[in-house]
Coordinates of C-alpha atoms in Angstrom, one line a residue:
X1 CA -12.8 -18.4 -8.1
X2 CA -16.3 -20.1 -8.3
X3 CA -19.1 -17.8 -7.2
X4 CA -18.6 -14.6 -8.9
X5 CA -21.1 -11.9 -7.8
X6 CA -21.8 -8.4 -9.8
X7 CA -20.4 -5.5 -7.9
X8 CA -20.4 -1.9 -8.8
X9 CA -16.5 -1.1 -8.0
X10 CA -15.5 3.1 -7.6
X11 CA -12.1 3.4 -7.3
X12 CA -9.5 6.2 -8.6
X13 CA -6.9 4.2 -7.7
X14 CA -6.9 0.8 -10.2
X15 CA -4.0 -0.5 -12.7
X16 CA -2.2 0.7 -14.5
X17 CA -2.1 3.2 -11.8
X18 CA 1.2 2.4 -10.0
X19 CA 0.9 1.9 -6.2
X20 CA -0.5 -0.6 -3.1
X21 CA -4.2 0.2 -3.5
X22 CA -4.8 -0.2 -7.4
X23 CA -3.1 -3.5 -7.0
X24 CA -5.1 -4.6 -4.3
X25 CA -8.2 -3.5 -6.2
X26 CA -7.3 -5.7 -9.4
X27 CA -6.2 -8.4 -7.7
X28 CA -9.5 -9.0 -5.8
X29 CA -12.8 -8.0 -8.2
X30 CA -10.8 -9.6 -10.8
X31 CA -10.8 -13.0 -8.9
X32 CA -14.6 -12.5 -7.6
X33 CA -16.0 -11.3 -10.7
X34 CA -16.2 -11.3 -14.0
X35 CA -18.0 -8.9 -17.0
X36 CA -20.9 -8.5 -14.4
X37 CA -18.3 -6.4 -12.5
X38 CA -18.1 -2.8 -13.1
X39 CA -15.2 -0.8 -12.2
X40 CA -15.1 3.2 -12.4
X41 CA -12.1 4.6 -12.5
X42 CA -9.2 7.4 -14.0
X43 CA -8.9 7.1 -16.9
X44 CA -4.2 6.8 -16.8
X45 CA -1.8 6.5 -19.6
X46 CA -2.2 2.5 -21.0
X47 CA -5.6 1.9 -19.8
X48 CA -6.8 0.8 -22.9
X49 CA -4.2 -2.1 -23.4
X50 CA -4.7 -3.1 -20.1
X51 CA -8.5 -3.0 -20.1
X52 CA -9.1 -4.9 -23.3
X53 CA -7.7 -7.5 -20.9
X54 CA -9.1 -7.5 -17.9
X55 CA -11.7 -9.8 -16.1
X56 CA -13.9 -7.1 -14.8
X57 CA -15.8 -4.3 -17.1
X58 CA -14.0 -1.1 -16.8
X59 CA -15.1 2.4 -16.9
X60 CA -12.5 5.0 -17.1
X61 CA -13.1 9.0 -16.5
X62 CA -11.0 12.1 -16.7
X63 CA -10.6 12.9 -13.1
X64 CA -8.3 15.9 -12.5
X65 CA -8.6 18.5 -10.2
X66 CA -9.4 22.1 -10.9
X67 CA -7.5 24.8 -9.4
X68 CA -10.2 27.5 -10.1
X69 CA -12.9 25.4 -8.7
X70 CA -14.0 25.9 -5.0
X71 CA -13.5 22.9 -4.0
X72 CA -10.9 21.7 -6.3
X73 CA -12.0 18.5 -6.9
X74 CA -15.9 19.9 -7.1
X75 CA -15.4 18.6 -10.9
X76 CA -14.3 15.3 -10.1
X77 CA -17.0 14.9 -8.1
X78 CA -19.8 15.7 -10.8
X79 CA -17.6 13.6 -13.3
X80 CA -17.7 10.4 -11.5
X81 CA -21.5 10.9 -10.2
X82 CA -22.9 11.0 -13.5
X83 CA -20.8 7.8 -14.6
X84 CA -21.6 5.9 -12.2
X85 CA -25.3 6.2 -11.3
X86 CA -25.1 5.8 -15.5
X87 CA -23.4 2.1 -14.9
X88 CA -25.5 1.7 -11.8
X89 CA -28.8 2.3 -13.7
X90 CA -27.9 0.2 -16.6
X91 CA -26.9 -3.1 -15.0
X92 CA -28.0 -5.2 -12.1
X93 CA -25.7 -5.5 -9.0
X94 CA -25.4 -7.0 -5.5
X95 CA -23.1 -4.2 -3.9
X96 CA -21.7 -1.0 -4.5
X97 CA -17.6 -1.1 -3.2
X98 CA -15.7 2.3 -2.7
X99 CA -12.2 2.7 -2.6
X100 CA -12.0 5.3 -0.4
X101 CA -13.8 7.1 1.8
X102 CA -14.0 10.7 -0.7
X103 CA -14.7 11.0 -2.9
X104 CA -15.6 7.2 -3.9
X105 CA -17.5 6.7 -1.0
X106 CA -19.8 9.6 -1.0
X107 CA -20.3 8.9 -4.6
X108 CA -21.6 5.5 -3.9
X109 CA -23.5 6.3 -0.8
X110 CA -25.7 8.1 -2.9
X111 CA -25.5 6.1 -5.6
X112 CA -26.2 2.8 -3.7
X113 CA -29.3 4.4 -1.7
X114 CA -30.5 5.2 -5.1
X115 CA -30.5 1.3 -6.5
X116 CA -31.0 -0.1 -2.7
X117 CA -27.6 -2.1 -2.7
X118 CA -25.3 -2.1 0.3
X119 CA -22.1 0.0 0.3
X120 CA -18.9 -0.7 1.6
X121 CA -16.2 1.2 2.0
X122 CA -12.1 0.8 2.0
X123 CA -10.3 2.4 5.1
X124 CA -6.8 2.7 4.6
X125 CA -5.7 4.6 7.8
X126 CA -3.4 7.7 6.4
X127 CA -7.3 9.4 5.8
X128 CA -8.3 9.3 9.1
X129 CA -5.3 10.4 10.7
X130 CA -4.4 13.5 8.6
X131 CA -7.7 15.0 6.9
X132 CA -8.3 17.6 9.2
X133 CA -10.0 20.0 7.2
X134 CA -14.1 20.6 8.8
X135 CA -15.9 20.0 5.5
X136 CA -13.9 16.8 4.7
X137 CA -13.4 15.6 8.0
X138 CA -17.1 16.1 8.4
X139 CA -18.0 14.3 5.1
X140 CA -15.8 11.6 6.0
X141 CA -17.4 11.0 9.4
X142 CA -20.9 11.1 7.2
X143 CA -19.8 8.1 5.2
X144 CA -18.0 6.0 7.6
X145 CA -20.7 5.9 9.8
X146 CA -23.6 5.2 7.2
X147 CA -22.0 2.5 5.1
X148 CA -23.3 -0.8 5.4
X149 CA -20.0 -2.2 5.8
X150 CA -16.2 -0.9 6.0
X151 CA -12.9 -2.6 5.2
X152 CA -10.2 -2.0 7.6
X153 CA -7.0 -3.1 6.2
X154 CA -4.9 -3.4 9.9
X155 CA -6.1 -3.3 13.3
X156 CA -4.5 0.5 13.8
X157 CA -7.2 1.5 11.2
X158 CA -10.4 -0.4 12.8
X159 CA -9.2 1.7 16.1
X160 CA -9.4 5.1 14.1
X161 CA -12.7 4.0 12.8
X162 CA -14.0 3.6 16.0
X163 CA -12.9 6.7 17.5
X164 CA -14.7 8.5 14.7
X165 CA -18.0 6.4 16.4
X166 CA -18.4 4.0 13.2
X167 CA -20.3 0.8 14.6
X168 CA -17.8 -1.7 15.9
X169 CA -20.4 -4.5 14.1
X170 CA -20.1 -3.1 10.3
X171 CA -16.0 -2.8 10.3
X172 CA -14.7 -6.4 8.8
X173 CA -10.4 -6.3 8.6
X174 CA -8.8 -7.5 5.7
X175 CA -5.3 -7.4 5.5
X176 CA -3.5 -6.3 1.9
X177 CA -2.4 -9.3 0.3
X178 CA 0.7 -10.2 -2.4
X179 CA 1.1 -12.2 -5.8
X180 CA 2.8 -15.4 -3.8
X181 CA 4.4 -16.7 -7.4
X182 CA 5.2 -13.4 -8.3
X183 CA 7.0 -12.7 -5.2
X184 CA 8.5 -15.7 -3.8
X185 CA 12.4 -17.1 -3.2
X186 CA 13.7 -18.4 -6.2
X187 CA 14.0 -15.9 -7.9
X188 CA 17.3 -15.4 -10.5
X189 CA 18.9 -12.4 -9.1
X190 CA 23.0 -12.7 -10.5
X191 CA 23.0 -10.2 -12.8
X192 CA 21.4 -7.4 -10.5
X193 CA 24.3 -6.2 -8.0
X194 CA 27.1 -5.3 -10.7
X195 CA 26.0 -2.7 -12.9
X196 CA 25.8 -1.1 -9.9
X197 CA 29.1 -1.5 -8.3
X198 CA 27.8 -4.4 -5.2
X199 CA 29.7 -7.6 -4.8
X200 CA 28.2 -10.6 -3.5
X201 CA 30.1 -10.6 -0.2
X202 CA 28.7 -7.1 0.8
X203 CA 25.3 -7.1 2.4
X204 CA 22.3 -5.0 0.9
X205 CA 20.0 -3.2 2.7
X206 CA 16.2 -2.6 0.5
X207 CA 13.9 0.2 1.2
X208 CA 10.9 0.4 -1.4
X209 CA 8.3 3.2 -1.3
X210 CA 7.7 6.8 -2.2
X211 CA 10.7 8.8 -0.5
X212 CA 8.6 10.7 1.9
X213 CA 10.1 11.8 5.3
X214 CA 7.0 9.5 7.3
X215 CA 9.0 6.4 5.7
X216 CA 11.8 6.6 7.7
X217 CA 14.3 6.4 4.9
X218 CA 16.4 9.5 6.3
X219 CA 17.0 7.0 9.1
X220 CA 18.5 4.2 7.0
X221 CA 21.1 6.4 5.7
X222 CA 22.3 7.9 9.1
X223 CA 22.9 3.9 10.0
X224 CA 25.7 3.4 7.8
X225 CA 28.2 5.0 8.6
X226 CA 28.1 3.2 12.2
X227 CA 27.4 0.1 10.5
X228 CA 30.7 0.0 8.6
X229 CA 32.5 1.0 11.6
X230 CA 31.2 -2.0 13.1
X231 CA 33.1 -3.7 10.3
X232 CA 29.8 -4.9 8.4
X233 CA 30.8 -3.9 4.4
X234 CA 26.8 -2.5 3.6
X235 CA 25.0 -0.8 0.7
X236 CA 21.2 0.5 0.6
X237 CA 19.5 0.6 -2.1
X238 CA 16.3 3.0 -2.5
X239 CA 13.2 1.7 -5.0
X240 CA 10.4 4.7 -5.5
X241 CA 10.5 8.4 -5.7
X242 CA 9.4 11.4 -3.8
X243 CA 9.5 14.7 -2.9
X244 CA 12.7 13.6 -0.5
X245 CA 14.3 13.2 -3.4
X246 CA 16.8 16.0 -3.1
X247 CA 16.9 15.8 0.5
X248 CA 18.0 12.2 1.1
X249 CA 20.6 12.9 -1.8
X250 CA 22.7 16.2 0.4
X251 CA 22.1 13.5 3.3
X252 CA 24.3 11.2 1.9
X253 CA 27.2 13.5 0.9
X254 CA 27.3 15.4 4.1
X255 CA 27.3 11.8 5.6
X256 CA 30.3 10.5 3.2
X257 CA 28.3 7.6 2.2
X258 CA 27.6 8.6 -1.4
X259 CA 29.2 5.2 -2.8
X260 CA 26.6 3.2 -1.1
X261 CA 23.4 4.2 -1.1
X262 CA 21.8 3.5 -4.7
X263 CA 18.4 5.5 -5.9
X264 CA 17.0 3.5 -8.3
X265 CA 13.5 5.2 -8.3
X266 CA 11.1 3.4 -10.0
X267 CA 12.0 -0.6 -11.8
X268 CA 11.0 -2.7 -14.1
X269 CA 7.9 -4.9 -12.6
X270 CA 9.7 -8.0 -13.0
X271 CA 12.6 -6.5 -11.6
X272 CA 11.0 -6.1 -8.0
X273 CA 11.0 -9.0 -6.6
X274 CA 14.3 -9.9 -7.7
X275 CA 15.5 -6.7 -5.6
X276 CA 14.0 -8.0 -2.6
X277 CA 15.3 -11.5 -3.2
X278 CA 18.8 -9.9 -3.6
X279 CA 18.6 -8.1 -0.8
X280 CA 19.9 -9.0 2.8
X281 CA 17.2 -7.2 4.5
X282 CA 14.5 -4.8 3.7
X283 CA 13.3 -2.0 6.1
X284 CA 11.4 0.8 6.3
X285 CA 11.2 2.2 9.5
X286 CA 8.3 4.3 9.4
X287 CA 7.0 7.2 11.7
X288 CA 4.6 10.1 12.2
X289 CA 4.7 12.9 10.7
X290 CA 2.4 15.7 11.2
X291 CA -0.3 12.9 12.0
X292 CA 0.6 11.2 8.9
X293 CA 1.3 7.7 9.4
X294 CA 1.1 4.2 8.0
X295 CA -1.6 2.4 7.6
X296 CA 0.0 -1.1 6.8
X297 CA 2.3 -1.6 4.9
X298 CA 2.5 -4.0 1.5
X299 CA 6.2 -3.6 0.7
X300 CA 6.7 -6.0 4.4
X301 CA 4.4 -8.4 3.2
X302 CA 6.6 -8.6 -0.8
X303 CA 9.3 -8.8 1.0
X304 CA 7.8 -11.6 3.7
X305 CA 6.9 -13.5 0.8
X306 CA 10.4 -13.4 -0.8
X307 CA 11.7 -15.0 2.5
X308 CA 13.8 -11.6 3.9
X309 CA 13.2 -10.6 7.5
X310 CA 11.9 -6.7 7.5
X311 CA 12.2 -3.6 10.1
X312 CA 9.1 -1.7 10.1
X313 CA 8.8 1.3 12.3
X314 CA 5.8 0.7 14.8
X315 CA 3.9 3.4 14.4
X316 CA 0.5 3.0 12.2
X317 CA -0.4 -0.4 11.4
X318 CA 2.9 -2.4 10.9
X319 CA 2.1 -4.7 13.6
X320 CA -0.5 -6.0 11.7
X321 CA 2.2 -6.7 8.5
X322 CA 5.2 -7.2 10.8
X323 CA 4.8 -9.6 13.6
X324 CA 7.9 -8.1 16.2
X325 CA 10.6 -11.1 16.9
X326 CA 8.5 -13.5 14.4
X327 CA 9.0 -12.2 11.2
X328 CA 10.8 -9.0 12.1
X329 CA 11.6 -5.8 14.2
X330 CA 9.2 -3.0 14.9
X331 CA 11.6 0.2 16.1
X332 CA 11.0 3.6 17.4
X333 CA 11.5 5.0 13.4
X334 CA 11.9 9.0 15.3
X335 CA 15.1 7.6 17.1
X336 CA 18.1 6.5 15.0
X337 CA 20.0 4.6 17.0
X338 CA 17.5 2.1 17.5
X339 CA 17.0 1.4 14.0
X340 CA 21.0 1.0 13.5
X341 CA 20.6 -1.5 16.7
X342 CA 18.1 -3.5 14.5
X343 CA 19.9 -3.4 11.2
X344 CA 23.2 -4.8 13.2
X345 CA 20.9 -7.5 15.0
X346 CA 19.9 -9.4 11.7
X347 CA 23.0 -8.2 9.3
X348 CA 25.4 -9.4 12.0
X349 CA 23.4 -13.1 12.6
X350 CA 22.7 -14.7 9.3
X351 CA 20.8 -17.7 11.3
X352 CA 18.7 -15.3 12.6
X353 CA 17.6 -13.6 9.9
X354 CA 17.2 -16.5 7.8
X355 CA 14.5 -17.7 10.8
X356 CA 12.9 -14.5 10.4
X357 CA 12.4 -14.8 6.9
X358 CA 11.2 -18.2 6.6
X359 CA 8.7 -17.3 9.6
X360 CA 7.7 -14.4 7.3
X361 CA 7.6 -16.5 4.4
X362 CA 5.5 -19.1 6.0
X363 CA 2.8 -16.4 7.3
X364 CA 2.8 -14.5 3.9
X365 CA 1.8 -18.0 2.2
X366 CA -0.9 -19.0 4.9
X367 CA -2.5 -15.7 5.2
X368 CA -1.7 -12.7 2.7
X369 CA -1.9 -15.0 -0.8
X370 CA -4.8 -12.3 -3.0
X371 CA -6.7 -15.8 -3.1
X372 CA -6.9 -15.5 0.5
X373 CA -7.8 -11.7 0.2
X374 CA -10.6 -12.4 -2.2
X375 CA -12.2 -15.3 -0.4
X376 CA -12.2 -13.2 2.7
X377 CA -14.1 -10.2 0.4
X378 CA -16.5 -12.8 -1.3
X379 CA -17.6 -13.5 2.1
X380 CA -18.6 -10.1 3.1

């Protein structure tokens, strides 16, 4: 991309970090900058490989938490100040970019007062909604409102924003975006299904995402066994792991449905897209839980872009990932039935899911391509 601009980039979250946020991060400073852009971040297993690499100039720091420390992550804090009002001193740049709000964003308030450069900051939606503790929900508050511009990645989290009185003016929304040639269609997928017992004929239902109860996953496997009564021969296959680990597993024994549901935790990269290509449907029917909710949801958009239609709870911001009756269902992910209703409507009408996944397909290309993300960011 033509115009690259110097920017000053503090992120924990950044490859090879696994996860939504670190790919988002690479995807777009790599494409609107070059050397002249720094990027701080944790220093993770392989990040030399994969910095000798990269577009950008990366910085990486030990940031790890201290249990002995009041707060814990007091030492993370010092750590990251020091490197980057080091990288900020030594080069020029036009803006300072945070992540997050804490502690990236508090970082580079003060950092970008310091050089006079203009600081935006990443809202993701989960922060807002479930830091309730007074000194970080106060510092949180404190940054929102004095950067010079925040990112809102749905509509649901612009709405949080301005509840917390951030100035409706300095809030911009940029959707997530995905690799369109990474995920796409056309994909090879023959040799996936049999090493784990699935035939062709049998319809597979995808979930990706850390197994966490807000995901709705517990939900997917109390559909089944009504959905094979209803004579539709189904498996479900589970990519990610999670703390509900043990508890989706007794699920599916006391449930008899064992045989077909398929924890694959994490795959091969390459292998991803394939999955969702493979798949009949992907869903994750997401909810609240203890004010914990999703923000938007990358995993619809993949699977948008590998033409599948997706069931998205519609709590948080899905609707701005999952367009209801366009591209796919938004449920009530607290009440089961409803999301067996939704998996019967597209697994029982093949004509209407395949509109739903070329509708997705279609929107994923025109609007959610990271070339599209970046131009969108360049023009901040």
């Amino acid at each position: 991309m033509s115009d690259l601009h110097r920017y000053l980039v503090i992120t924990e979250l950044f490859l090879p970090t696994k996860g939504g946020t670190a790919i988002w991060f690479d995807e777009v400073y790599s494409r609107i900058g070059g050397k002249e852009t720094h990027v701080i971040t944790a220093d993770v297993e392989g990040a030399d490989a994969f910095d000798a690499k990269h577009n950008n100039s990366i910085h990486r720091v030990s940031l790890k938490r201290h249990w002995w420390l009041r707060p814990e992550s007091l030492a993370m804090y010092v750590k990251m100040f020091f490197k980057v009002l080091v990288v900020a001193l030594s080069n020029k740049f036009d803006a300072v970019h945070a992540g997050r709000v804490l502690p990236e964003g508090l970082v580079g308030l003060v950092v970008a007062r310091m050089i006079r450069r203009p600081l935006v900051v990443y809202a993701h939606g989960e922060e807002i909604t479930t830091w309730r503790q007074p000194g970080k929900f106060k510092a949180m508050v404190f940054v929102y409102r004095r950067a010079d511009r925040v990112i809102a990645n749905s509509e649901f989290t612009r709405d949080e924003l301005l509840k917390l009185g951030v100035d409706p003016d300095r809030i911009s929304i940029i959707y997530p975006g995905v690799d369109v040639n990474r995920f796409r269609p056309d994909i090879p997928v023959d040799d996936l299904l049999a090493p784990h017992g699935i035939t062709e004929k049998q319809k597979l239902i995808l979930s990706v995402g850390r197994l966490s109860r807000r995901k709705g996953f517990d939900q997917v496997i109390r559909s089944l066994p009504l959905i094979c009564e209803k004579g539709i021969d189904a498996h479900y296959a589970l990519i990610g792991i999670g703390e509900d680990m043990d508890y989706l597993n007794v699920l599916t024994e006391e449930l008899g449905v064992s045989e077909r549901v398929h924890f694959l935790g994490h795959v091969p990269a390459e292998d991803l897209p394939r999955w969702y290509c493979v798949a009949d449907v992907f869903v994750m029917p997401n909810r609240e839980v203890d004010n914990d909710t999703e923000g938007f949801g990358i995993v619809f958009i993949e699977a948008a872009a590998c033409a599948k239609p997706v069931i998205a709870g519609d709590r948080g911001g899905t609707g701005s990932a999952v367009v209801h009756g366009e591209t796919g269902l938004r449920v009530d992910g607290e009440v089961s039935e409803n999301v067996t209703n939704a998996l019967l409507k597209i697994l029982n009408d093949s004509n209407y899911a395949q509109v739903l996944g070329k509708n997705g397909y279609i929107r994923a290309q025109q609007d959610f391509s990271w070339e599209k993300v970046a131009e969108k960011t360049l023009a901040l």
